[in-house]
Amino acid sequence: MTATEAADAIEATGHDRAGEAATVAGPQLAPGATPPRTPLKARAAAELLGTALLVAVVIGSGVQATELTKDVGVQLLANSIATVFGLGILILLFGPVSGAHFNPVVTLAEWWTARRGGDGVTAREVAVYVPAQIAGAIAGAILADAMFGEPLVEWSTHDRSAGHLLLGEVVATAGLILLIFGLARTDQLRYAPVAVASYIGAAYWFTSSTSFANPAVTIGRTFSDTFAGIAPGSVPGFVGAQLVGAVVGLALVAFVFVPARSTE
């Protein structure tokens, strides 16, 4: 065997071993992607737990902020910072399991793109994800109330039915869908934990509604009459605005992220 042949053999062996290691470790999935081989019950559990912890962060940090200061601006700042860090960590943790949707409009948007030939969840998975997200949001609200000695279930009296707030929800949700599916179209979902959390943190401040952008979280927040709550009567308008925002967001994705045409 010549020196060149020996070097080629060593290189081939190295590639084989690397391939074997990758097979054992399993596919390296970007946070935010939906793993097709993860058992559905595990994905449902991840969506339930992730949404519960997200709502616990939102409500709990709101309660803590109001106990520490009477300045509404500082309260919102504390609430938004806690949400940014909490959401980023939760996406990083649960993304490789379920895709870390934690949001029915994200799940429905992914189902729609899959229905039209893209990657995404099936109708059966939607039927599992959405109830898990809603149940998780309610559980998270009750958990936050329990941690701060509030009544476990106390309907919020914070009315958010004004038209300008609904417009804020359309904008917040459209931007969220544009971001997530824009990252997917450009193969940058690995940045989802930072990008999505940063967007939500910014939208807390630039939208009039403080960016709920999530029907499950909206429902969960009715169970707590605290800083982050929303009155049950305001929920239909908010959820409707979020669904409109999701449609607008998908339309923007289709318009902006057009696949490049082949030059051949």
mmCIF file of C-alpha atoms in Angstrom, residues 103-224:
data_model
loop_
_atom_site.group_PDB
_atom_site.id
_atom_site.type_symbol
_atom_site.label_atom_id
_atom_site.label_comp_id
_atom_site.label_asym_id
_atom_site.label_seq_id
_atom_site.Cartn_x
_atom_site.Cartn_y
_atom_site.Cartn_z
ATOM 1 C CA ASN A 103 -48.987 28.632 20.885
ATOM 2 C CA PRO A 104 -52.036 27.431 18.911
ATOM 3 C CA VAL A 105 -51.542 29.982 16.116
ATOM 4 C CA VAL A 106 -47.997 28.706 15.535
ATOM 5 C CA THR A 107 -49.285 25.127 15.470
ATOM 6 C CA LEU A 108 -52.116 26.009 13.083
ATOM 7 C CA ALA A 109 -49.779 27.992 10.838
ATOM 8 C CA GLU A 110 -47.378 25.054 10.699
ATOM 9 C CA TRP A 111 -50.263 22.712 9.850
ATOM 10 C CA TRP A 112 -51.301 25.060 7.044
ATOM 11 C CA THR A 113 -47.805 25.165 5.540
ATOM 12 C CA ALA A 114 -47.585 21.349 5.746
ATOM 13 C CA ARG A 115 -50.983 21.077 4.068
ATOM 14 C CA ARG A 116 -49.589 23.106 1.189
ATOM 15 C CA GLY A 117 -46.514 20.930 0.786
ATOM 16 C CA GLY A 118 -44.152 22.282 3.446
ATOM 17 C CA ASP A 119 -42.878 20.773 6.656
ATOM 18 C CA GLY A 120 -45.165 20.806 9.670
ATOM 19 C CA VAL A 121 -47.660 19.028 11.876
ATOM 20 C CA THR A 122 -50.611 16.889 10.794
ATOM 21 C CA ALA A 123 -54.255 17.491 11.680
ATOM 22 C CA ARG A 124 -53.999 14.708 14.282
ATOM 23 C CA GLU A 125 -51.037 16.434 15.884
ATOM 24 C CA VAL A 126 -52.891 19.757 15.906
ATOM 25 C CA ALA A 127 -55.760 18.028 17.737
ATOM 26 C CA VAL A 128 -53.259 16.956 20.422
ATOM 27 C CA TYR A 129 -51.045 20.052 20.582
ATOM 28 C CA VAL A 130 -53.737 22.725 20.961
ATOM 29 C CA PRO A 131 -55.600 21.182 23.939
ATOM 30 C CA ALA A 132 -52.243 20.476 25.594
ATOM 31 C CA GLN A 133 -51.227 24.125 25.177
ATOM 32 C CA ILE A 134 -54.512 25.423 26.591
ATOM 33 C CA ALA A 135 -54.436 23.011 29.535
ATOM 34 C CA GLY A 136 -50.828 23.961 30.198
ATOM 35 C CA ALA A 137 -51.643 27.674 30.151
ATOM 36 C CA ILE A 138 -54.427 27.228 32.695
ATOM 37 C CA ALA A 139 -52.201 25.073 34.904
ATOM 38 C CA GLY A 140 -49.424 27.672 34.706
ATOM 39 C CA ALA A 141 -51.766 30.456 35.802
ATOM 40 C CA ILE A 142 -52.970 28.426 38.784
ATOM 41 C CA LEU A 143 -49.368 27.569 39.681
ATOM 42 C CA ALA A 144 -48.334 31.225 39.619
ATOM 43 C CA ASP A 145 -51.291 32.201 41.794
ATOM 44 C CA ALA A 146 -50.405 29.451 44.253
ATOM 45 C CA MET A 147 -46.764 30.527 44.484
ATOM 46 C CA PHE A 148 -47.713 34.088 45.423
ATOM 47 C CA GLY A 149 -50.553 33.250 47.787
ATOM 48 C CA GLU A 150 -53.259 34.474 45.405
ATOM 49 C CA PRO A 151 -56.622 32.685 45.032
ATOM 50 C CA LEU A 152 -55.960 29.678 42.788
ATOM 51 C CA VAL A 153 -58.691 30.748 40.377
ATOM 52 C CA GLU A 154 -59.803 34.371 40.330
ATOM 53 C CA TRP A 155 -61.180 35.691 37.056
ATOM 54 C CA SER A 156 -59.299 38.721 35.855
ATOM 55 C CA THR A 157 -61.095 42.062 35.772
ATOM 56 C CA HIS A 158 -58.489 43.677 33.487
ATOM 57 C CA ASP A 159 -60.548 44.751 30.465
ATOM 58 C CA ARG A 160 -58.602 44.779 27.194
ATOM 59 C CA SER A 161 -61.396 45.133 24.650
ATOM 60 C CA ALA A 162 -60.479 48.478 23.051
ATOM 61 C CA GLY A 163 -60.003 48.483 19.281
ATOM 62 C CA HIS A 164 -56.434 49.804 19.375
ATOM 63 C CA LEU A 165 -55.464 46.852 21.609
ATOM 64 C CA LEU A 166 -56.906 44.411 19.084
ATOM 65 C CA LEU A 167 -54.873 46.096 16.346
ATOM 66 C CA GLY A 168 -51.816 45.644 18.561
ATOM 67 C CA GLU A 169 -52.552 41.927 18.767
ATOM 68 C CA VAL A 170 -52.839 41.638 14.985
ATOM 69 C CA VAL A 171 -49.451 43.326 14.594
ATOM 70 C CA ALA A 172 -47.806 41.309 17.393
ATOM 71 C CA THR A 173 -49.034 37.967 16.060
ATOM 72 C CA ALA A 174 -48.274 38.759 12.420
ATOM 73 C CA GLY A 175 -44.724 39.697 13.380
ATOM 74 C CA LEU A 176 -44.280 36.519 15.388
ATOM 75 C CA ILE A 177 -45.447 34.294 12.517
ATOM 76 C CA LEU A 178 -43.310 36.236 10.042
ATOM 77 C CA LEU A 179 -40.279 35.754 12.273
ATOM 78 C CA ILE A 180 -40.711 32.035 12.954
ATOM 79 C CA PHE A 181 -41.538 31.005 9.405
ATOM 80 C CA GLY A 182 -39.034 33.439 7.948
ATOM 81 C CA LEU A 183 -36.336 31.741 10.026
ATOM 82 C CA ALA A 184 -37.584 28.374 8.759
ATOM 83 C CA ARG A 185 -37.541 29.519 5.108
ATOM 84 C CA THR A 186 -33.969 30.781 5.463
ATOM 85 C CA ASP A 187 -32.718 27.756 7.415
ATOM 86 C CA GLN A 188 -31.981 29.784 10.551
ATOM 87 C CA LEU A 189 -34.206 28.081 13.127
ATOM 88 C CA ARG A 190 -31.142 27.495 15.298
ATOM 89 C CA TYR A 191 -31.520 31.151 16.289
ATOM 90 C CA ALA A 192 -35.165 30.704 17.365
ATOM 91 C CA PRO A 193 -34.573 30.795 21.160
ATOM 92 C CA VAL A 194 -32.881 34.189 20.981
ATOM 93 C CA ALA A 195 -34.862 35.616 18.067
ATOM 94 C CA VAL A 196 -38.364 34.713 19.262
ATOM 95 C CA ALA A 197 -37.692 35.724 22.870
ATOM 96 C CA SER A 198 -36.162 39.026 21.731
ATOM 97 C CA TYR A 199 -39.124 39.760 19.485
ATOM 98 C CA ILE A 200 -41.643 39.118 22.261
ATOM 99 C CA GLY A 201 -39.627 41.325 24.608
ATOM 100 C CA ALA A 202 -39.640 44.146 22.057
ATOM 101 C CA ALA A 203 -43.335 43.652 21.258
ATOM 102 C CA TYR A 204 -44.175 44.073 24.955
ATOM 103 C CA TRP A 205 -43.198 47.691 24.406
ATOM 104 C CA PHE A 206 -44.021 48.589 20.810
ATOM 105 C CA THR A 207 -47.544 47.104 20.703
ATOM 106 C CA SER A 208 -50.474 48.604 22.581
ATOM 107 C CA SER A 209 -51.633 45.164 23.770
ATOM 108 C CA THR A 210 -48.228 44.212 25.276
ATOM 109 C CA SER A 211 -48.096 41.335 22.788
ATOM 110 C CA PHE A 212 -50.059 38.349 24.039
ATOM 111 C CA ALA A 213 -49.880 36.909 20.475
ATOM 112 C CA ASN A 214 -51.020 33.520 21.782
ATOM 113 C CA PRO A 215 -54.589 32.191 22.262
ATOM 114 C CA ALA A 216 -53.560 29.617 24.891
ATOM 115 C CA VAL A 217 -51.687 32.173 26.976
ATOM 116 C CA THR A 218 -54.613 34.569 26.577
ATOM 117 C CA ILE A 219 -57.009 31.966 27.981
ATOM 118 C CA GLY A 220 -54.629 31.085 30.812
ATOM 119 C CA ARG A 221 -54.255 34.709 31.852
ATOM 120 C CA THR A 222 -58.002 35.005 32.512
ATOM 121 C CA PHE A 223 -57.524 32.756 35.552
ATOM 122 C CA SER A 224 -55.475 35.333 37.465
#
